[in-house]
Amino acid sequence: MPNIAIIGASRGIGLEFVRQYAAAGWRVYATTRTPENPGALGDLRGDIRLHHLDVRNDTHIARLADALSKVALDILVHNAGVLTSRGHASPDEISETMRVNAEAPIATVSALLDSVVTSDQKKVAIISSIQGSGRPRPSSPDLYGDSKGELNKRFRAIEPEWRAQGVTAIALHPGYVKTDMTGQHAAITPTESVSGIRSLLAGLTTAHSGRFLDYRGQDVVW
Ligand SMILES: NC(=O)c1ccc[n+]([C@@H]2O[C@H](COP(=O)([O-])OP(=O)(O)OC[C@H]3O[C@@H](n4cnc5c(N)ncnc54)[C@H](OP(=O)(O)O)[C@@H]3O)[C@@H](O)[C@H]2O)c1
């Protein structure tokens, strides 16, 4: 069966990715900041291998790349992200949010790219957000949207390099999903979001590379 890695798998959408791909018989490499206390991730059934990763930590990223150097990753999903409240943000909040949402996805995928290149499917999905659409937007105090806009900018700059190595990479908006990040008033469940993304990823071709798509496969405006 194919292999998939889910970066940021402890809760919410990431946890649901692990549940669905493991249930479908895939081998799942799932990262968590707390492998010694995996919570719901530890209760899932299937061929699931846990790895320790805080995406802010370059040593962790290098260790993960080393641990997976002999693994062919058919799909790599970078899901980890943080939401900061709208309005004024402290310098620490700004640097933390930019690190996790904008810098870490590119750093982590770049570090693991050799494992993707050696696989059959060679697919990368970076979870962005529609909140990053139309960024930069002057005078809008929205750190989360700005961080996802910055992610999109960095993704578009580096994606041609990945594509040149045979990789199909997309940015993804997962929908407005009921998780700890949003609450229960959100529009869809993690099950609906990840089911849609699985269909999208199954049908992904090289023609999709470099696009920003939502969980139904529809293009999102950059
Ligand atoms: N929910 C939505 O409607 C929505 C919409 C658009 C985009 N998104 C994006 O979808 C992704 C998943 O969101 P979610 O709704 O599932 O959020 P969530 O329930 O808050 O889960 C966030 C995940 O990211 C992990 N994470 C946060 N900081 C990390 C770090 N420094 N290192 C490693 N992992 C870290 C968390 O791990 P811990 O358990 O260790 O904190 C958790 O597994 C995020 O990128 C989010 O921006 C969500």
mmCIF file of C-alpha atoms and ligand atoms in Angstrom:
data_model
loop_
_atom_site.group_PDB
_atom_site.id
_atom_site.type_symbol
_atom_site.label_atom_id
_atom_site.label_comp_id
_atom_site.label_asym_id
_atom_site.label_seq_id
_atom_site.Cartn_x
_atom_site.Cartn_y
_atom_site.Cartn_z
ATOM 1 C CA MET A 1 0.000 0.000 0.000
ATOM 2 C CA PRO A 2 1.104 3.614 -0.468
ATOM 3 C CA ASN A 3 2.641 5.801 2.220
ATOM 4 C CA ILE A 4 1.441 9.189 3.437
ATOM 5 C CA ALA A 5 2.909 11.622 5.970
ATOM 6 C CA ILE A 6 0.660 13.980 7.920
ATOM 7 C CA ILE A 7 2.486 16.885 9.559
ATOM 8 C CA GLY A 8 0.483 18.039 12.595
ATOM 9 C CA ALA A 9 -1.780 15.064 13.267
ATOM 10 C CA SER A 10 -2.771 15.337 16.924
ATOM 11 C CA ARG A 11 -6.178 17.009 16.526
ATOM 12 C CA GLY A 12 -8.761 18.366 14.115
ATOM 13 C CA ILE A 13 -8.236 17.988 10.384
ATOM 14 C CA GLY A 14 -4.807 16.344 10.767
ATOM 15 C CA LEU A 15 -6.187 13.628 13.048
ATOM 16 C CA GLU A 16 -8.974 12.949 10.542
ATOM 17 C CA PHE A 17 -6.415 12.608 7.723
ATOM 18 C CA VAL A 18 -4.679 9.897 9.727
ATOM 19 C CA ARG A 19 -7.968 8.139 10.556
ATOM 20 C CA GLN A 20 -9.201 8.033 6.949
ATOM 21 C CA TYR A 21 -5.941 7.048 5.238
ATOM 22 C CA ALA A 22 -5.176 4.396 7.880
ATOM 23 C CA ALA A 23 -8.709 2.997 7.494
ATOM 24 C CA ALA A 24 -8.117 2.817 3.729
ATOM 25 C CA GLY A 25 -5.038 0.657 4.344
ATOM 26 C CA TRP A 26 -2.305 3.242 3.810
ATOM 27 C CA ARG A 27 0.814 3.331 5.972
ATOM 28 C CA VAL A 28 0.612 6.673 7.772
ATOM 29 C CA TYR A 29 3.573 8.584 9.195
ATOM 30 C CA ALA A 30 1.917 10.994 11.623
ATOM 31 C CA THR A 31 3.691 13.772 13.512
ATOM 32 C CA THR A 32 2.768 15.129 16.913
ATOM 33 C CA ARG A 33 4.383 17.407 19.449
ATOM 34 C CA THR A 34 3.518 14.881 22.170
ATOM 35 C CA PRO A 35 4.266 11.324 20.985
ATOM 36 C CA GLU A 36 4.577 10.225 24.634
ATOM 37 C CA ASN A 37 0.973 11.342 25.174
ATOM 38 C CA PRO A 38 -0.675 10.968 21.745
ATOM 39 C CA GLY A 39 -4.291 11.247 22.912
ATOM 40 C CA ALA A 40 -6.845 10.431 20.191
ATOM 41 C CA LEU A 41 -4.036 9.779 17.720
ATOM 42 C CA GLY A 42 -2.917 6.844 19.849
ATOM 43 C CA ASP A 43 -6.419 5.320 19.745
ATOM 44 C CA LEU A 44 -6.595 5.097 15.932
ATOM 45 C CA ARG A 45 -6.298 1.699 14.265
ATOM 46 C CA GLY A 46 -4.091 0.846 11.327
ATOM 47 C CA ASP A 47 -0.481 1.056 10.190
ATOM 48 C CA ILE A 48 0.352 4.347 11.900
ATOM 49 C CA ARG A 49 3.890 5.398 12.851
ATOM 50 C CA LEU A 50 4.225 8.362 15.197
ATOM 51 C CA HIS A 51 7.071 10.857 14.938
ATOM 52 C CA HIS A 52 7.936 13.765 17.195
ATOM 53 C CA LEU A 53 7.817 17.153 15.490
ATOM 54 C CA ASP A 54 7.371 20.721 16.583
ATOM 55 C CA VAL A 55 7.470 22.531 13.245
ATOM 56 C CA ARG A 56 9.174 25.543 14.845
ATOM 57 C CA ASN A 57 12.220 23.392 15.619
ATOM 58 C CA ASP A 58 14.786 22.947 12.797
ATOM 59 C CA THR A 59 16.450 20.063 14.646
ATOM 60 C CA HIS A 60 13.127 18.211 14.805
ATOM 61 C CA ILE A 61 12.597 18.771 11.071
ATOM 62 C CA ALA A 62 16.089 17.459 10.268
ATOM 63 C CA ARG A 63 15.542 14.407 12.509
ATOM 64 C CA LEU A 64 12.248 13.624 10.806
ATOM 65 C CA ALA A 65 13.838 13.913 7.353
ATOM 66 C CA ASP A 66 16.571 11.545 8.504
ATOM 67 C CA ALA A 67 14.073 9.060 9.980
ATOM 68 C CA LEU A 68 12.064 9.037 6.731
ATOM 69 C CA SER A 69 15.045 9.129 4.342
ATOM 70 C CA LYS A 70 14.455 5.516 3.228
ATOM 71 C CA VAL A 71 10.671 5.920 3.012
ATOM 72 C CA ALA A 72 8.942 6.747 -0.292
ATOM 73 C CA LEU A 73 6.191 9.231 0.579
ATOM 74 C CA ASP A 74 3.416 9.066 -2.007
ATOM 75 C CA ILE A 75 1.617 11.976 -0.353
ATOM 76 C CA LEU A 76 2.967 14.571 2.059
ATOM 77 C CA VAL A 77 0.401 16.805 3.793
ATOM 78 C CA HIS A 78 1.545 19.798 5.819
ATOM 79 C CA ASN A 79 -1.428 20.504 8.074
ATOM 80 C CA ALA A 80 -0.014 22.099 11.256
ATOM 81 C CA GLY A 81 -1.173 25.660 11.806
ATOM 82 C CA VAL A 82 -2.135 28.178 14.476
ATOM 83 C CA LEU A 83 -4.884 30.775 14.652
ATOM 84 C CA THR A 84 -4.215 34.067 16.342
ATOM 85 C CA SER A 85 -7.057 36.385 17.186
ATOM 86 C CA ARG A 86 -7.765 39.356 14.959
ATOM 87 C CA GLY A 87 -6.601 42.752 16.096
ATOM 88 C CA HIS A 88 -3.354 43.851 17.655
ATOM 89 C CA ALA A 89 -0.731 41.103 17.963
ATOM 90 C CA SER A 90 2.416 41.213 20.083
ATOM 91 C CA PRO A 91 5.831 40.794 18.390
ATOM 92 C CA ASP A 92 6.025 37.279 19.892
ATOM 93 C CA GLU A 93 2.618 36.331 18.451
ATOM 94 C CA ILE A 94 3.631 37.688 15.059
ATOM 95 C CA SER A 95 6.872 35.732 14.920
ATOM 96 C CA GLU A 96 5.248 32.527 16.254
ATOM 97 C CA THR A 97 2.382 32.692 13.747
ATOM 98 C CA MET A 98 4.638 33.488 10.810
ATOM 99 C CA ARG A 99 7.004 30.698 11.804
ATOM 100 C CA VAL A 100 4.285 28.014 12.094
ATOM 101 C CA ASN A 101 1.942 29.097 9.287
ATOM 102 C CA ALA A 102 4.262 30.580 6.670
ATOM 103 C CA GLU A 103 7.842 29.363 7.183
ATOM 104 C CA ALA A 104 7.469 25.833 8.603
ATOM 105 C CA PRO A 105 5.372 24.373 5.759
ATOM 106 C CA ILE A 106 8.018 25.300 3.191
ATOM 107 C CA ALA A 107 10.919 24.239 5.452
ATOM 108 C CA THR A 108 9.326 20.892 6.334
ATOM 109 C CA VAL A 109 8.275 19.989 2.795
ATOM 110 C CA SER A 110 11.704 21.002 1.467
ATOM 111 C CA ALA A 111 13.407 18.777 4.051
ATOM 112 C CA LEU A 112 11.197 15.786 3.161
ATOM 113 C CA LEU A 113 11.104 16.337 -0.602
ATOM 114 C CA ASP A 114 13.627 13.589 -1.438
ATOM 115 C CA SER A 115 11.279 11.060 0.170
ATOM 116 C CA VAL A 116 8.426 12.326 -2.010
ATOM 117 C CA VAL A 117 10.552 12.286 -5.178
ATOM 118 C CA THR A 118 11.325 8.575 -4.762
ATOM 119 C CA SER A 119 7.620 7.607 -4.454
ATOM 120 C CA ASP A 120 5.155 6.568 -7.168
ATOM 121 C CA GLN A 121 2.627 9.379 -6.668
ATOM 122 C CA LYS A 122 4.888 12.324 -5.688
ATOM 123 C CA LYS A 123 2.123 14.549 -4.276
ATOM 124 C CA VAL A 124 2.386 17.416 -1.774
ATOM 125 C CA ALA A 125 -0.533 19.295 -0.199
ATOM 126 C CA ILE A 126 0.051 22.311 2.004
ATOM 127 C CA ILE A 127 -2.933 23.353 4.080
ATOM 128 C CA SER A 128 -3.358 27.086 3.632
ATOM 129 C CA SER A 129 -6.621 29.004 4.054
ATOM 130 C CA ILE A 130 -8.988 31.137 2.038
ATOM 131 C CA GLN A 131 -8.189 33.759 4.703
ATOM 132 C CA GLY A 132 -4.871 34.146 2.889
ATOM 133 C CA SER A 133 -6.595 35.133 -0.361
ATOM 134 C CA GLY A 134 -5.844 38.579 -1.701
ATOM 135 C CA ARG A 135 -2.881 39.185 0.607
ATOM 136 C CA PRO A 136 -1.109 41.415 1.305
ATOM 137 C CA ARG A 137 -4.087 43.582 2.174
ATOM 138 C CA PRO A 138 -2.931 46.956 3.528
ATOM 139 C CA SER A 139 -4.250 48.081 6.921
ATOM 140 C CA SER A 140 -6.136 44.900 7.805
ATOM 141 C CA PRO A 141 -5.009 43.735 11.250
ATOM 142 C CA ASP A 142 -5.393 40.005 10.620
ATOM 143 C CA LEU A 143 -2.240 38.113 11.473
ATOM 144 C CA TYR A 144 -3.699 34.716 10.581
ATOM 145 C CA GLY A 145 -4.780 35.838 7.094
ATOM 146 C CA ASP A 146 -1.472 37.611 6.568
ATOM 147 C CA SER A 147 0.459 34.494 7.605
ATOM 148 C CA LYS A 148 -1.488 32.280 5.174
ATOM 149 C CA GLY A 149 -1.030 34.916 2.452
ATOM 150 C CA GLU A 150 2.700 34.847 3.145
ATOM 151 C CA LEU A 151 2.603 31.028 2.948
ATOM 152 C CA ASN A 152 0.882 31.257 -0.431
ATOM 153 C CA LYS A 153 3.515 33.687 -1.678
ATOM 154 C CA ARG A 154 6.358 31.415 -0.560
ATOM 155 C CA PHE A 155 4.631 28.338 -1.984
ATOM 156 C CA ARG A 156 4.222 29.968 -5.412
ATOM 157 C CA ALA A 157 7.885 30.975 -5.392
ATOM 158 C CA ILE A 158 9.236 27.499 -4.623
ATOM 159 C CA GLU A 159 6.678 25.207 -6.305
ATOM 160 C CA PRO A 160 8.382 25.362 -9.750
ATOM 161 C CA GLU A 161 11.537 23.886 -8.164
ATOM 162 C CA TRP A 162 9.511 21.030 -6.705
ATOM 163 C CA ARG A 163 7.647 20.512 -9.981
ATOM 164 C CA ALA A 164 10.979 20.280 -11.813
ATOM 165 C CA GLN A 165 11.704 17.230 -9.644
ATOM 166 C CA GLY A 166 8.461 15.558 -10.744
ATOM 167 C CA VAL A 167 6.402 16.579 -7.710
ATOM 168 C CA THR A 168 2.781 17.747 -7.937
ATOM 169 C CA ALA A 169 2.249 20.312 -5.172
ATOM 170 C CA ILE A 170 -0.881 22.276 -4.300
ATOM 171 C CA ALA A 171 -2.038 24.736 -1.663
ATOM 172 C CA LEU A 172 -5.345 23.702 -0.087
ATOM 173 C CA HIS A 173 -8.257 25.421 1.615
ATOM 174 C CA PRO A 174 -9.923 22.667 3.691
ATOM 175 C CA GLY A 175 -13.274 24.478 3.996
ATOM 176 C CA TYR A 176 -14.653 26.045 7.161
ATOM 177 C CA VAL A 177 -14.253 23.025 9.422
ATOM 178 C CA LYS A 178 -15.503 22.303 12.962
ATOM 179 C CA THR A 179 -12.288 21.940 15.013
ATOM 180 C CA ASP A 180 -10.687 23.432 18.114
ATOM 181 C CA MET A 181 -9.513 26.250 15.845
ATOM 182 C CA THR A 182 -12.991 27.332 14.764
ATOM 183 C CA GLY A 183 -15.597 25.786 17.061
ATOM 184 C CA GLN A 184 -18.778 23.883 16.360
ATOM 185 C CA HIS A 185 -20.482 26.730 14.455
ATOM 186 C CA ALA A 186 -18.225 26.067 11.451
ATOM 187 C CA ALA A 187 -19.793 24.746 8.261
ATOM 188 C CA ILE A 188 -18.517 21.208 7.778
ATOM 189 C CA THR A 189 -17.061 18.319 9.775
ATOM 190 C CA PRO A 190 -13.454 17.131 9.531
ATOM 191 C CA THR A 191 -14.867 13.944 7.972
ATOM 192 C CA GLU A 192 -16.466 15.926 5.112
ATOM 193 C CA SER A 193 -13.368 18.066 4.582
ATOM 194 C CA VAL A 194 -10.907 15.178 4.511
ATOM 195 C CA SER A 195 -13.195 12.974 2.376
ATOM 196 C CA GLY A 196 -13.246 15.755 -0.214
ATOM 197 C CA ILE A 197 -9.496 16.262 -0.032
ATOM 198 C CA ARG A 198 -8.871 12.512 -0.400
ATOM 199 C CA SER A 199 -10.919 12.461 -3.619
ATOM 200 C CA LEU A 200 -9.057 15.517 -4.863
ATOM 201 C CA LEU A 201 -5.645 14.014 -4.059
ATOM 202 C CA ALA A 202 -6.572 10.679 -5.650
ATOM 203 C CA GLY A 203 -7.343 12.450 -8.940
ATOM 204 C CA LEU A 204 -4.485 14.951 -8.786
ATOM 205 C CA THR A 205 -2.344 15.163 -11.921
ATOM 206 C CA THR A 206 0.742 17.188 -12.790
ATOM 207 C CA ALA A 207 -1.622 19.731 -14.400
ATOM 208 C CA HIS A 208 -2.823 20.681 -10.899
ATOM 209 C CA SER A 209 0.641 21.587 -9.628
ATOM 210 C CA GLY A 210 0.979 25.137 -8.367
ATOM 211 C CA ARG A 211 -2.771 25.674 -7.896
ATOM 212 C CA PHE A 212 -4.741 26.780 -4.831
ATOM 213 C CA LEU A 213 -7.728 24.434 -4.475
ATOM 214 C CA ASP A 214 -10.444 23.884 -1.898
ATOM 215 C CA TYR A 215 -11.607 20.569 -0.456
ATOM 216 C CA ARG A 216 -14.109 20.177 -3.338
ATOM 217 C CA GLY A 217 -11.367 20.677 -5.931
ATOM 218 C CA GLN A 218 -12.438 24.202 -6.863
ATOM 219 C CA ASP A 219 -9.839 26.879 -7.533
ATOM 220 C CA VAL A 220 -9.361 29.531 -4.840
ATOM 221 C CA VAL A 221 -8.213 33.028 -5.747
ATOM 222 C CA TRP A 222 -4.631 33.640 -4.627
HETATM 223 N N1 LIG B 1 -10.692 24.601 10.719
HETATM 224 C C1 LIG B 1 -10.850 25.403 9.657
HETATM 225 O O1 LIG B 1 -11.978 25.857 9.335
HETATM 226 C C2 LIG B 1 -9.677 25.779 8.791
HETATM 227 C C3 LIG B 1 -9.924 26.603 7.675
HETATM 228 C C4 LIG B 1 -8.842 26.932 6.844
HETATM 229 C C5 LIG B 1 -7.588 26.437 7.108
HETATM 230 N N2 LIG B 1 -7.378 25.649 8.225
HETATM 231 C C6 LIG B 1 -6.022 25.150 8.447
HETATM 232 O O2 LIG B 1 -6.093 23.738 8.591
HETATM 233 C C7 LIG B 1 -5.008 23.292 9.418
HETATM 234 C C8 LIG B 1 -5.556 22.430 10.552
HETATM 235 O O3 LIG B 1 -6.442 23.232 11.318
HETATM 236 P P1 LIG B 1 -7.456 22.635 12.390
HETATM 237 O O4 LIG B 1 -8.723 23.369 12.203
HETATM 238 O O5 LIG B 1 -7.453 21.162 12.377
HETATM 239 O O6 LIG B 1 -6.782 23.198 13.734
HETATM 240 P P2 LIG B 1 -6.535 22.583 15.190
HETATM 241 O O7 LIG B 1 -7.640 21.656 15.547
HETATM 242 O O8 LIG B 1 -6.253 23.763 16.056
HETATM 243 O O9 LIG B 1 -5.213 21.697 14.973
HETATM 244 C C9 LIG B 1 -3.993 22.326 14.684
HETATM 245 C C10 LIG B 1 -2.940 21.262 14.521
HETATM 246 O O10 LIG B 1 -1.686 21.905 14.248
HETATM 247 C C11 LIG B 1 -0.730 21.417 15.190
HETATM 248 N N3 LIG B 1 0.296 22.409 15.490
HETATM 249 C C12 LIG B 1 0.137 23.689 15.894
HETATM 250 N N4 LIG B 1 1.335 24.250 16.143
HETATM 251 C C13 LIG B 1 2.260 23.297 15.890
HETATM 252 C C14 LIG B 1 3.678 23.251 15.972
HETATM 253 N N5 LIG B 1 4.401 24.312 16.383
HETATM 254 N N6 LIG B 1 4.314 22.097 15.629
HETATM 255 C C15 LIG B 1 3.609 21.022 15.232
HETATM 256 N N7 LIG B 1 2.262 20.990 15.153
HETATM 257 C C16 LIG B 1 1.600 22.123 15.474
HETATM 258 C C17 LIG B 1 -1.551 21.112 16.431
HETATM 259 O O11 LIG B 1 -0.787 20.279 17.302
HETATM 260 P P3 LIG B 1 -0.940 20.404 18.952
HETATM 261 O O12 LIG B 1 -2.074 19.492 19.310
HETATM 262 O O13 LIG B 1 0.376 19.938 19.440
HETATM 263 O O14 LIG B 1 -1.219 21.838 19.260
HETATM 264 C C18 LIG B 1 -2.757 20.437 15.799
HETATM 265 O O15 LIG B 1 -2.464 19.089 15.457
HETATM 266 C C19 LIG B 1 -4.293 24.569 9.897
HETATM 267 O O16 LIG B 1 -3.195 24.821 9.058
HETATM 268 C C20 LIG B 1 -5.357 25.634 9.713
HETATM 269 O O17 LIG B 1 -4.798 26.916 9.575
HETATM 270 C C21 LIG B 1 -8.393 25.307 9.059
#
